[in-house]
C-alpha cells in the first residue's frame, strides 16, 4: 500500500492537466515534470524511489523495494503469482468481481485471496500462525453471513455469486482447508471482510502536507508554505476533483477489537504511506477507559439517532447504546411525552 510516486510526482499528476504528444502516429500522454515542493528537504520523509522499485520476475507485479517483494513471496505471492497469464483464474476472478463492484469493495476479493494464500503458504511451512490469527475473525462471522451477504452483494447479483465462488475455488483450492470453499464458507469470508475490513488510504503527497504543516517556520516562510499549499489544493480540485488517497482494504487483529461509539475517542490513521495502522486519540483517554472507534463516516455521525441506528443495523447488525445515543433516546422519550401531554391538554380543552 505504499505510494510509488514521490510527493512532487503525485502533486504534478493531480494538479496539472495532462498533455499529449504524437509518437509513431499515436497520441501518448507526456510525462509531467515533478513539482518542486517547498521545504521538502526539511520534512524527513521515507518514500519509495524509482531506484528501489522492483517487480516480480514472473508476473511483473510492482513492489516498492526488494525487501517488500521478498516478504510477499515468503508470505503469499508464490500462490498469487499469475505469471502474466491473462486467463489465469485469479485474473478472471478479479475481473468478474470488479464487474459488480466499485471501489473500495473491488479490493475485497483479492484480500480474501491473500488470506487463503497466507494460510496455504503457512501450512506448507508447518506454521499455524496465520491460521490462528485468521480463526479469530472467521469464527465470529460464520453465522452472520446469512443476513449480511444481501447487503454486501446486491440481490440482482445473486446468480453471479456462484460463478465467483467457482473461480475462487479453481484458483485457490486446498484440500487442507476445504471448509473455506463451500458455499457457506465462501459467503462467511465475504461477510468477514464486509463487516470487519478496514479501509486503507495512503498517499505520498499527504505525508508531505502533514509534515510541512508541522515545521517550525519563520513567519515569512510559513506564509510561503500556506500560499503554496492553498494553490496546490485548488489546482488539484480543478484538475482532479477531490484529493483521494490510494485505497485498499485490510484486516487488523488488534484494531478489530475496538467497539463502535458515535462519539469515538480514537480514529484509525495511516501516516507512514503504507498499510501500518496508527490509532490516534481524539481526546484525552484515561487509564482503564475503553478505546472506541466509529464505524460511521464523520458525516454519518452527525445524522439524527434514528438514521445512525438504521445504518449500523443494516451494515453491522447491532443497535448502538453509546452515551450519545442513550442521551438522544432519553431526549426523544421526554419530547414524545411532552407532545402526548400537550395533545391531551388540547383534547381536554376542546
mmCIF file of C-alpha atoms in Angstrom:
data_model
loop_
_atom_site.group_PDB
_atom_site.id
_atom_site.type_symbol
_atom_site.label_atom_id
_atom_site.label_comp_id
_atom_site.label_asym_id
_atom_site.label_seq_id
_atom_site.Cartn_x
_atom_site.Cartn_y
_atom_site.Cartn_z
ATOM 1 C CA UNK A 1 0.000 0.000 0.000
ATOM 2 C CA UNK A 2 2.957 2.388 -0.290
ATOM 3 C CA UNK A 3 2.555 5.011 -2.988
ATOM 4 C CA UNK A 4 5.103 4.506 -5.766
ATOM 5 C CA UNK A 5 5.127 8.218 -6.583
ATOM 6 C CA UNK A 6 7.124 10.908 -4.830
ATOM 7 C CA UNK A 7 5.113 13.792 -3.326
ATOM 8 C CA UNK A 8 6.271 16.016 -6.192
ATOM 9 C CA UNK A 9 5.242 13.459 -8.832
ATOM 10 C CA UNK A 10 1.833 12.990 -7.254
ATOM 11 C CA UNK A 11 1.303 16.750 -6.967
ATOM 12 C CA UNK A 12 2.165 17.241 -10.641
ATOM 13 C CA UNK A 13 -0.182 14.443 -11.745
ATOM 14 C CA UNK A 14 -3.121 15.683 -9.702
ATOM 15 C CA UNK A 15 -2.709 19.440 -10.116
ATOM 16 C CA UNK A 16 -1.964 19.828 -13.824
ATOM 17 C CA UNK A 17 -3.858 18.966 -16.975
ATOM 18 C CA UNK A 18 -2.432 16.061 -18.994
ATOM 19 C CA UNK A 19 -0.672 16.899 -22.236
ATOM 20 C CA UNK A 20 -0.181 14.572 -25.181
ATOM 21 C CA UNK A 21 2.449 14.191 -27.855
ATOM 22 C CA UNK A 22 2.321 12.222 -31.085
ATOM 23 C CA UNK A 23 4.642 9.228 -31.223
ATOM 24 C CA UNK A 24 4.610 6.617 -34.005
ATOM 25 C CA UNK A 25 1.336 8.045 -35.268
ATOM 26 C CA UNK A 26 -0.425 7.760 -31.887
ATOM 27 C CA UNK A 27 -1.139 10.309 -29.182
ATOM 28 C CA UNK A 28 0.502 9.419 -25.889
ATOM 29 C CA UNK A 29 0.485 11.209 -22.537
ATOM 30 C CA UNK A 30 3.548 13.329 -21.939
ATOM 31 C CA UNK A 31 5.239 12.658 -18.578
ATOM 32 C CA UNK A 32 4.662 15.501 -16.152
ATOM 33 C CA UNK A 33 7.621 17.243 -14.541
ATOM 34 C CA UNK A 34 7.525 16.661 -10.759
ATOM 35 C CA UNK A 35 6.743 19.724 -8.656
ATOM 36 C CA UNK A 36 9.467 21.203 -6.508
ATOM 37 C CA UNK A 37 7.722 21.286 -3.145
ATOM 38 C CA UNK A 38 8.851 23.982 -0.707
ATOM 39 C CA UNK A 39 10.699 22.848 2.436
ATOM 40 C CA UNK A 40 10.687 19.241 1.203
ATOM 41 C CA UNK A 41 14.254 18.783 2.436
ATOM 42 C CA UNK A 42 13.123 19.566 5.994
ATOM 43 C CA UNK A 43 10.237 17.084 6.032
ATOM 44 C CA UNK A 44 12.372 13.951 6.546
ATOM 45 C CA UNK A 45 10.049 11.645 4.615
ATOM 46 C CA UNK A 46 10.626 7.991 3.787
ATOM 47 C CA UNK A 47 9.261 7.469 0.284
ATOM 48 C CA UNK A 48 9.652 4.917 -2.475
ATOM 49 C CA UNK A 49 12.221 5.884 -5.108
ATOM 50 C CA UNK A 50 12.418 4.744 -8.700
ATOM 51 C CA UNK A 51 15.782 3.169 -7.900
ATOM 52 C CA UNK A 52 14.185 0.968 -5.220
ATOM 53 C CA UNK A 53 11.138 -0.177 -7.193
ATOM 54 C CA UNK A 54 11.316 -3.806 -8.356
ATOM 55 C CA UNK A 55 8.944 -6.293 -9.974
ATOM 56 C CA UNK A 56 8.116 -9.949 -9.575
ATOM 57 C CA UNK A 57 10.296 -11.816 -12.045
ATOM 58 C CA UNK A 58 7.419 -13.927 -13.334
ATOM 59 C CA UNK A 59 4.298 -11.725 -13.210
ATOM 60 C CA UNK A 60 5.654 -8.131 -13.289
ATOM 61 C CA UNK A 61 3.756 -7.113 -10.146
ATOM 62 C CA UNK A 62 5.390 -3.952 -8.808
ATOM 63 C CA UNK A 63 6.903 -3.675 -5.325
ATOM 64 C CA UNK A 64 8.352 -0.604 -3.600
ATOM 65 C CA UNK A 65 11.631 -2.408 -2.872
ATOM 66 C CA UNK A 66 13.285 -5.805 -2.864
ATOM 67 C CA UNK A 67 12.581 -6.410 0.832
ATOM 68 C CA UNK A 68 8.855 -5.895 0.239
ATOM 69 C CA UNK A 69 8.929 -8.309 -2.711
ATOM 70 C CA UNK A 70 10.817 -10.934 -0.697
ATOM 71 C CA UNK A 71 8.388 -10.607 2.217
ATOM 72 C CA UNK A 72 5.445 -11.023 -0.170
ATOM 73 C CA UNK A 73 6.987 -14.117 -1.718
ATOM 74 C CA UNK A 74 7.533 -15.591 1.726
ATOM 75 C CA UNK A 75 4.019 -14.729 2.889
ATOM 76 C CA UNK A 76 1.598 -15.170 -0.045
ATOM 77 C CA UNK A 77 2.808 -14.210 -3.511
ATOM 78 C CA UNK A 78 4.043 -17.657 -4.579
ATOM 79 C CA UNK A 79 0.373 -18.701 -4.536
ATOM 80 C CA UNK A 80 -0.987 -15.483 -6.060
ATOM 81 C CA UNK A 81 1.561 -15.036 -8.862
ATOM 82 C CA UNK A 82 -0.348 -15.141 -12.179
ATOM 83 C CA UNK A 83 2.800 -15.418 -14.344
ATOM 84 C CA UNK A 84 1.366 -12.812 -16.723
ATOM 85 C CA UNK A 85 -1.305 -15.283 -17.833
ATOM 86 C CA UNK A 86 -4.382 -13.265 -18.880
ATOM 87 C CA UNK A 87 -6.525 -16.389 -18.474
ATOM 88 C CA UNK A 88 -5.229 -17.237 -15.008
ATOM 89 C CA UNK A 89 -8.181 -17.989 -12.682
ATOM 90 C CA UNK A 90 -7.111 -15.155 -10.370
ATOM 91 C CA UNK A 91 -7.222 -12.673 -13.269
ATOM 92 C CA UNK A 92 -10.674 -13.933 -14.209
ATOM 93 C CA UNK A 93 -11.777 -13.778 -10.576
ATOM 94 C CA UNK A 94 -10.679 -10.178 -10.202
ATOM 95 C CA UNK A 95 -12.320 -9.123 -13.460
ATOM 96 C CA UNK A 96 -15.597 -10.820 -12.528
ATOM 97 C CA UNK A 97 -15.654 -9.173 -9.115
ATOM 98 C CA UNK A 98 -14.888 -5.720 -10.498
ATOM 99 C CA UNK A 99 -17.778 -6.066 -12.908
ATOM 100 C CA UNK A 100 -20.213 -5.989 -9.994
ATOM 101 C CA UNK A 101 -18.446 -3.688 -7.530
ATOM 102 C CA UNK A 102 -16.953 -0.236 -7.317
ATOM 103 C CA UNK A 103 -14.008 0.837 -5.096
ATOM 104 C CA UNK A 104 -13.228 0.198 -2.324
ATOM 105 C CA UNK A 105 -15.133 -3.126 -2.478
ATOM 106 C CA UNK A 106 -13.157 -4.035 -5.619
ATOM 107 C CA UNK A 107 -10.214 -4.818 -3.348
ATOM 108 C CA UNK A 108 -12.076 -7.219 -1.084
ATOM 109 C CA UNK A 109 -11.952 -10.323 -3.266
ATOM 110 C CA UNK A 110 -8.163 -10.107 -3.534
ATOM 111 C CA UNK A 111 -7.929 -9.603 0.216
ATOM 112 C CA UNK A 112 -9.749 -12.936 0.555
ATOM 113 C CA UNK A 113 -7.356 -14.449 -1.980
ATOM 114 C CA UNK A 114 -4.394 -13.182 0.032
ATOM 115 C CA UNK A 115 -5.825 -14.674 3.227
ATOM 116 C CA UNK A 116 -6.119 -18.087 1.551
ATOM 117 C CA UNK A 117 -2.606 -17.754 0.095
ATOM 118 C CA UNK A 118 -1.172 -16.874 3.515
ATOM 119 C CA UNK A 119 -2.927 -19.880 5.058
ATOM 120 C CA UNK A 120 -1.629 -22.196 2.335
ATOM 121 C CA UNK A 121 1.949 -20.964 2.442
ATOM 122 C CA UNK A 122 1.874 -21.101 6.244
ATOM 123 C CA UNK A 123 0.665 -24.699 6.145
ATOM 124 C CA UNK A 124 3.401 -25.504 3.613
ATOM 125 C CA UNK A 125 5.934 -24.397 6.248
ATOM 126 C CA UNK A 126 4.070 -26.223 9.032
ATOM 127 C CA UNK A 127 3.325 -22.837 10.592
ATOM 128 C CA UNK A 128 -0.072 -22.237 12.158
ATOM 129 C CA UNK A 129 0.476 -18.551 12.976
ATOM 130 C CA UNK A 130 -1.575 -17.267 10.047
ATOM 131 C CA UNK A 131 -4.302 -19.856 10.630
ATOM 132 C CA UNK A 132 -4.582 -18.970 14.330
ATOM 133 C CA UNK A 133 -4.865 -15.252 13.549
ATOM 134 C CA UNK A 134 -7.443 -15.914 10.842
ATOM 135 C CA UNK A 135 -9.605 -18.042 13.126
ATOM 136 C CA UNK A 136 -10.033 -15.068 15.479
ATOM 137 C CA UNK A 137 -12.025 -13.417 12.716
ATOM 138 C CA UNK A 138 -13.651 -16.316 10.940
ATOM 139 C CA UNK A 139 -15.432 -17.900 13.903
ATOM 140 C CA UNK A 140 -17.176 -14.617 14.679
ATOM 141 C CA UNK A 141 -18.662 -14.253 11.215
ATOM 142 C CA UNK A 142 -19.510 -17.788 10.130
ATOM 143 C CA UNK A 143 -23.041 -17.306 11.495
ATOM 144 C CA UNK A 144 -23.531 -13.695 10.405
ATOM 145 C CA UNK A 145 -23.267 -14.220 6.662
ATOM 146 C CA UNK A 146 -26.923 -15.108 6.132
ATOM 147 C CA UNK A 147 -28.135 -11.593 6.895
ATOM 148 C CA UNK A 148 -25.122 -9.611 5.796
ATOM 149 C CA UNK A 149 -24.463 -11.137 2.385
ATOM 150 C CA UNK A 150 -27.542 -9.441 0.962
ATOM 151 C CA UNK A 151 -26.089 -6.068 1.887
ATOM 152 C CA UNK A 152 -22.594 -6.847 0.628
ATOM 153 C CA UNK A 153 -23.790 -8.233 -2.697
ATOM 154 C CA UNK A 154 -26.880 -6.689 -4.251
ATOM 155 C CA UNK A 155 -29.643 -9.256 -4.765
ATOM 156 C CA UNK A 156 -29.569 -8.770 -8.513
ATOM 157 C CA UNK A 157 -26.066 -10.279 -8.499
ATOM 158 C CA UNK A 158 -27.014 -13.462 -6.622
ATOM 159 C CA UNK A 159 -26.628 -15.562 -9.763
ATOM 160 C CA UNK A 160 -23.082 -14.292 -10.263
ATOM 161 C CA UNK A 161 -22.013 -15.269 -6.763
ATOM 162 C CA UNK A 162 -21.863 -18.965 -7.638
ATOM 163 C CA UNK A 163 -19.662 -18.168 -10.644
ATOM 164 C CA UNK A 164 -17.314 -16.072 -8.494
ATOM 165 C CA UNK A 165 -17.179 -18.814 -5.872
ATOM 166 C CA UNK A 166 -16.229 -21.347 -8.555
ATOM 167 C CA UNK A 167 -13.437 -19.093 -9.845
ATOM 168 C CA UNK A 168 -12.232 -18.607 -6.273
ATOM 169 C CA UNK A 169 -12.181 -22.372 -5.755
ATOM 170 C CA UNK A 170 -10.460 -23.052 -9.083
ATOM 171 C CA UNK A 171 -7.723 -20.514 -8.340
ATOM 172 C CA UNK A 172 -7.028 -21.292 -4.698
ATOM 173 C CA UNK A 173 -8.498 -24.632 -3.551
ATOM 174 C CA UNK A 174 -6.512 -26.600 -0.995
ATOM 175 C CA UNK A 175 -7.810 -29.848 0.478
ATOM 176 C CA UNK A 176 -6.292 -28.918 3.864
ATOM 177 C CA UNK A 177 -8.888 -26.130 4.276
ATOM 178 C CA UNK A 178 -11.893 -27.416 2.252
ATOM 179 C CA UNK A 179 -14.463 -25.740 4.520
ATOM 180 C CA UNK A 180 -13.479 -22.306 3.176
ATOM 181 C CA UNK A 181 -14.508 -23.237 -0.364
ATOM 182 C CA UNK A 182 -18.017 -24.436 0.391
ATOM 183 C CA UNK A 183 -20.907 -22.078 -0.303
ATOM 184 C CA UNK A 184 -21.289 -21.337 3.406
ATOM 185 C CA UNK A 185 -17.536 -20.924 3.889
ATOM 186 C CA UNK A 186 -17.128 -18.571 0.944
ATOM 187 C CA UNK A 187 -20.082 -16.428 1.962
ATOM 188 C CA UNK A 188 -18.727 -16.294 5.503
ATOM 189 C CA UNK A 189 -15.440 -14.977 4.133
ATOM 190 C CA UNK A 190 -17.311 -12.254 2.267
ATOM 191 C CA UNK A 191 -19.209 -11.329 5.424
ATOM 192 C CA UNK A 192 -15.957 -11.300 7.371
ATOM 193 C CA UNK A 193 -14.355 -8.723 5.092
ATOM 194 C CA UNK A 194 -17.531 -6.757 4.552
ATOM 195 C CA UNK A 195 -18.170 -6.338 8.274
ATOM 196 C CA UNK A 196 -14.630 -6.119 9.639
ATOM 197 C CA UNK A 197 -12.454 -4.871 6.788
ATOM 198 C CA UNK A 198 -10.642 -1.593 7.436
ATOM 199 C CA UNK A 199 -10.254 0.801 4.559
ATOM 200 C CA UNK A 200 -6.634 1.800 3.988
ATOM 201 C CA UNK A 201 -5.710 5.151 2.477
ATOM 202 C CA UNK A 202 -2.109 6.062 1.706
ATOM 203 C CA UNK A 203 -0.531 8.887 -0.232
ATOM 204 C CA UNK A 204 2.953 10.333 -0.519
ATOM 205 C CA UNK A 205 1.558 13.833 -1.044
ATOM 206 C CA UNK A 206 -0.473 13.713 2.157
ATOM 207 C CA UNK A 207 2.684 12.735 4.055
ATOM 208 C CA UNK A 208 4.316 15.894 2.739
ATOM 209 C CA UNK A 209 1.308 18.079 3.570
ATOM 210 C CA UNK A 210 1.210 16.782 7.151
ATOM 211 C CA UNK A 211 4.976 17.093 7.613
ATOM 212 C CA UNK A 212 5.292 20.580 6.135
ATOM 213 C CA UNK A 213 2.406 21.809 8.296
ATOM 214 C CA UNK A 214 4.306 20.706 11.423
ATOM 215 C CA UNK A 215 7.536 22.513 10.553
ATOM 216 C CA UNK A 216 8.573 25.333 12.862
ATOM 217 C CA UNK A 217 8.996 28.015 10.198
ATOM 218 C CA UNK A 218 9.559 31.735 10.323
ATOM 219 C CA UNK A 219 6.541 33.960 9.740
ATOM 220 C CA UNK A 220 7.545 34.665 6.136
ATOM 221 C CA UNK A 221 8.318 31.003 5.371
ATOM 222 C CA UNK A 222 5.037 29.914 6.943
ATOM 223 C CA UNK A 223 3.206 32.393 4.704
ATOM 224 C CA UNK A 224 5.021 30.979 1.649
ATOM 225 C CA UNK A 225 4.057 27.442 2.677
ATOM 226 C CA UNK A 226 0.411 28.309 3.285
ATOM 227 C CA UNK A 227 0.065 30.113 -0.032
ATOM 228 C CA UNK A 228 1.667 27.225 -1.906
ATOM 229 C CA UNK A 229 -0.494 24.576 -0.246
ATOM 230 C CA UNK A 230 -3.691 26.571 -0.795
ATOM 231 C CA UNK A 231 -2.954 26.984 -4.505
ATOM 232 C CA UNK A 232 -1.913 23.337 -4.841
ATOM 233 C CA UNK A 233 -5.168 22.089 -3.328
ATOM 234 C CA UNK A 234 -7.172 24.493 -5.510
ATOM 235 C CA UNK A 235 -5.370 23.199 -8.618
ATOM 236 C CA UNK A 236 -5.965 19.586 -7.570
ATOM 237 C CA UNK A 237 -9.650 20.325 -7.075
ATOM 238 C CA UNK A 238 -9.822 21.922 -10.529
ATOM 239 C CA UNK A 239 -7.987 19.193 -12.459
ATOM 240 C CA UNK A 240 -8.637 16.001 -10.486
ATOM 241 C CA UNK A 241 -11.568 16.640 -8.205
ATOM 242 C CA UNK A 242 -11.375 15.810 -4.521
ATOM 243 C CA UNK A 243 -7.928 14.611 -3.487
ATOM 244 C CA UNK A 244 -8.108 10.841 -2.937
ATOM 245 C CA UNK A 245 -5.572 8.504 -1.439
ATOM 246 C CA UNK A 246 -4.505 5.107 -2.776
ATOM 247 C CA UNK A 247 -7.247 2.834 -1.481
ATOM 248 C CA UNK A 248 -7.258 -0.737 -0.304
ATOM 249 C CA UNK A 249 -8.655 -2.883 2.499
ATOM 250 C CA UNK A 250 -7.132 -4.908 5.297
ATOM 251 C CA UNK A 251 -7.881 -6.872 8.457
ATOM 252 C CA UNK A 252 -6.163 -5.889 11.707
ATOM 253 C CA UNK A 253 -6.413 -8.188 14.728
ATOM 254 C CA UNK A 254 -5.989 -5.514 17.412
ATOM 255 C CA UNK A 255 -7.936 -2.711 15.749
ATOM 256 C CA UNK A 256 -10.811 -5.111 15.118
ATOM 257 C CA UNK A 257 -11.238 -5.456 18.882
ATOM 258 C CA UNK A 258 -12.382 -1.824 19.077
ATOM 259 C CA UNK A 259 -16.094 -1.350 19.590
ATOM 260 C CA UNK A 260 -18.145 1.388 17.962
ATOM 261 C CA UNK A 261 -19.102 4.683 19.571
ATOM 262 C CA UNK A 262 -20.911 7.570 17.909
ATOM 263 C CA UNK A 263 -18.501 9.859 19.787
ATOM 264 C CA UNK A 264 -15.273 7.865 19.399
ATOM 265 C CA UNK A 265 -12.181 8.637 21.443
ATOM 266 C CA UNK A 266 -9.838 7.261 18.757
ATOM 267 C CA UNK A 267 -9.578 7.070 14.981
ATOM 268 C CA UNK A 268 -7.522 4.739 12.717
ATOM 269 C CA UNK A 269 -4.940 6.646 10.656
ATOM 270 C CA UNK A 270 -2.265 5.786 8.098
ATOM 271 C CA UNK A 271 0.597 8.240 8.484
ATOM 272 C CA UNK A 272 3.510 6.277 7.053
ATOM 273 C CA UNK A 273 2.403 5.982 3.411
ATOM 274 C CA UNK A 274 1.908 2.244 3.842
ATOM 275 C CA UNK A 275 -0.562 -0.149 5.469
ATOM 276 C CA UNK A 276 0.752 0.444 9.014
ATOM 277 C CA UNK A 277 -2.248 1.486 11.083
ATOM 278 C CA UNK A 278 -1.886 4.031 13.874
ATOM 279 C CA UNK A 279 -4.688 4.615 16.361
ATOM 280 C CA UNK A 280 -4.869 8.342 17.100
ATOM 281 C CA UNK A 281 -6.603 9.664 20.210
ATOM 282 C CA UNK A 282 -9.372 12.170 19.514
ATOM 283 C CA UNK A 283 -9.334 13.406 23.128
ATOM 284 C CA UNK A 284 -7.692 12.533 26.436
ATOM 285 C CA UNK A 285 -8.145 8.866 27.365
ATOM 286 C CA UNK A 286 -7.806 7.832 30.997
ATOM 287 C CA UNK A 287 -6.275 4.549 32.129
ATOM 288 C CA UNK A 288 -8.953 1.865 32.049
ATOM 289 C CA UNK A 289 -11.176 3.644 29.515
ATOM 290 C CA UNK A 290 -12.300 1.537 26.569
ATOM 291 C CA UNK A 291 -10.822 2.643 23.250
ATOM 292 C CA UNK A 292 -13.664 3.058 20.768
ATOM 293 C CA UNK A 293 -13.739 4.000 17.118
ATOM 294 C CA UNK A 294 -16.679 4.888 14.902
ATOM 295 C CA UNK A 295 -17.945 2.546 12.222
ATOM 296 C CA UNK A 296 -19.660 5.545 10.659
ATOM 297 C CA UNK A 297 -18.186 8.256 8.479
ATOM 298 C CA UNK A 298 -17.772 11.735 10.036
ATOM 299 C CA UNK A 299 -20.811 12.863 8.054
ATOM 300 C CA UNK A 300 -22.919 9.932 9.252
ATOM 301 C CA UNK A 301 -22.009 10.629 12.880
ATOM 302 C CA UNK A 302 -23.846 13.951 12.612
ATOM 303 C CA UNK A 303 -27.070 12.329 11.413
ATOM 304 C CA UNK A 304 -30.003 12.044 13.786
ATOM 305 C CA UNK A 305 -30.057 8.983 16.021
ATOM 306 C CA UNK A 306 -32.670 7.034 14.039
ATOM 307 C CA UNK A 307 -30.605 7.249 10.850
ATOM 308 C CA UNK A 308 -27.405 6.252 12.644
ATOM 309 C CA UNK A 309 -29.205 3.262 14.127
ATOM 310 C CA UNK A 310 -30.565 2.232 10.741
ATOM 311 C CA UNK A 311 -27.109 2.430 9.158
ATOM 312 C CA UNK A 312 -25.437 0.413 11.928
ATOM 313 C CA UNK A 313 -28.230 -2.189 11.983
ATOM 314 C CA UNK A 314 -28.085 -2.644 8.204
ATOM 315 C CA UNK A 315 -24.300 -2.776 7.883
ATOM 316 C CA UNK A 316 -23.087 -4.211 11.198
ATOM 317 C CA UNK A 317 -26.111 -5.972 12.693
ATOM 318 C CA UNK A 318 -26.251 -4.174 16.051
ATOM 319 C CA UNK A 319 -28.048 -1.326 17.815
ATOM 320 C CA UNK A 320 -25.784 1.295 19.346
ATOM 321 C CA UNK A 321 -26.126 2.067 23.063
ATOM 322 C CA UNK A 322 -23.289 4.579 23.417
ATOM 323 C CA UNK A 323 -23.711 7.607 25.684
ATOM 324 C CA UNK A 324 -24.660 9.888 22.791
ATOM 325 C CA UNK A 325 -27.373 7.526 21.583
ATOM 326 C CA UNK A 326 -28.748 6.967 25.085
ATOM 327 C CA UNK A 327 -28.937 10.712 25.766
ATOM 328 C CA UNK A 328 -30.683 11.353 22.459
ATOM 329 C CA UNK A 329 -33.023 8.444 23.125
ATOM 330 C CA UNK A 330 -33.943 9.920 26.503
ATOM 331 C CA UNK A 331 -34.462 13.365 24.969
ATOM 332 C CA UNK A 332 -36.718 11.786 22.337
ATOM 333 C CA UNK A 333 -38.742 9.996 25.033
ATOM 334 C CA UNK A 334 -39.176 13.231 27.002
ATOM 335 C CA UNK A 335 -40.114 15.085 23.836
ATOM 336 C CA UNK A 336 -42.670 12.404 22.973
ATOM 337 C CA UNK A 337 -44.164 12.514 26.477
ATOM 338 C CA UNK A 338 -44.386 16.307 26.313
ATOM 339 C CA UNK A 339 -46.045 16.034 22.935
ATOM 340 C CA UNK A 340 -48.537 13.497 24.279
ATOM 341 C CA UNK A 341 -49.312 15.718 27.293
ATOM 342 C CA UNK A 342 -49.882 18.723 25.029
ATOM 343 C CA UNK A 343 -52.197 16.743 22.835
ATOM 344 C CA UNK A 344 -54.125 15.534 25.897
ATOM 345 C CA UNK A 345 -54.449 19.059 27.250
ATOM 346 C CA UNK A 346 -55.637 20.283 23.849
ATOM 347 C CA UNK A 347 -58.195 17.496 23.701
ATOM 348 C CA UNK A 348 -59.470 18.324 27.182
ATOM 349 C CA UNK A 349 -59.749 21.992 26.305
ATOM 350 C CA UNK A 350 -61.729 21.123 23.226
#
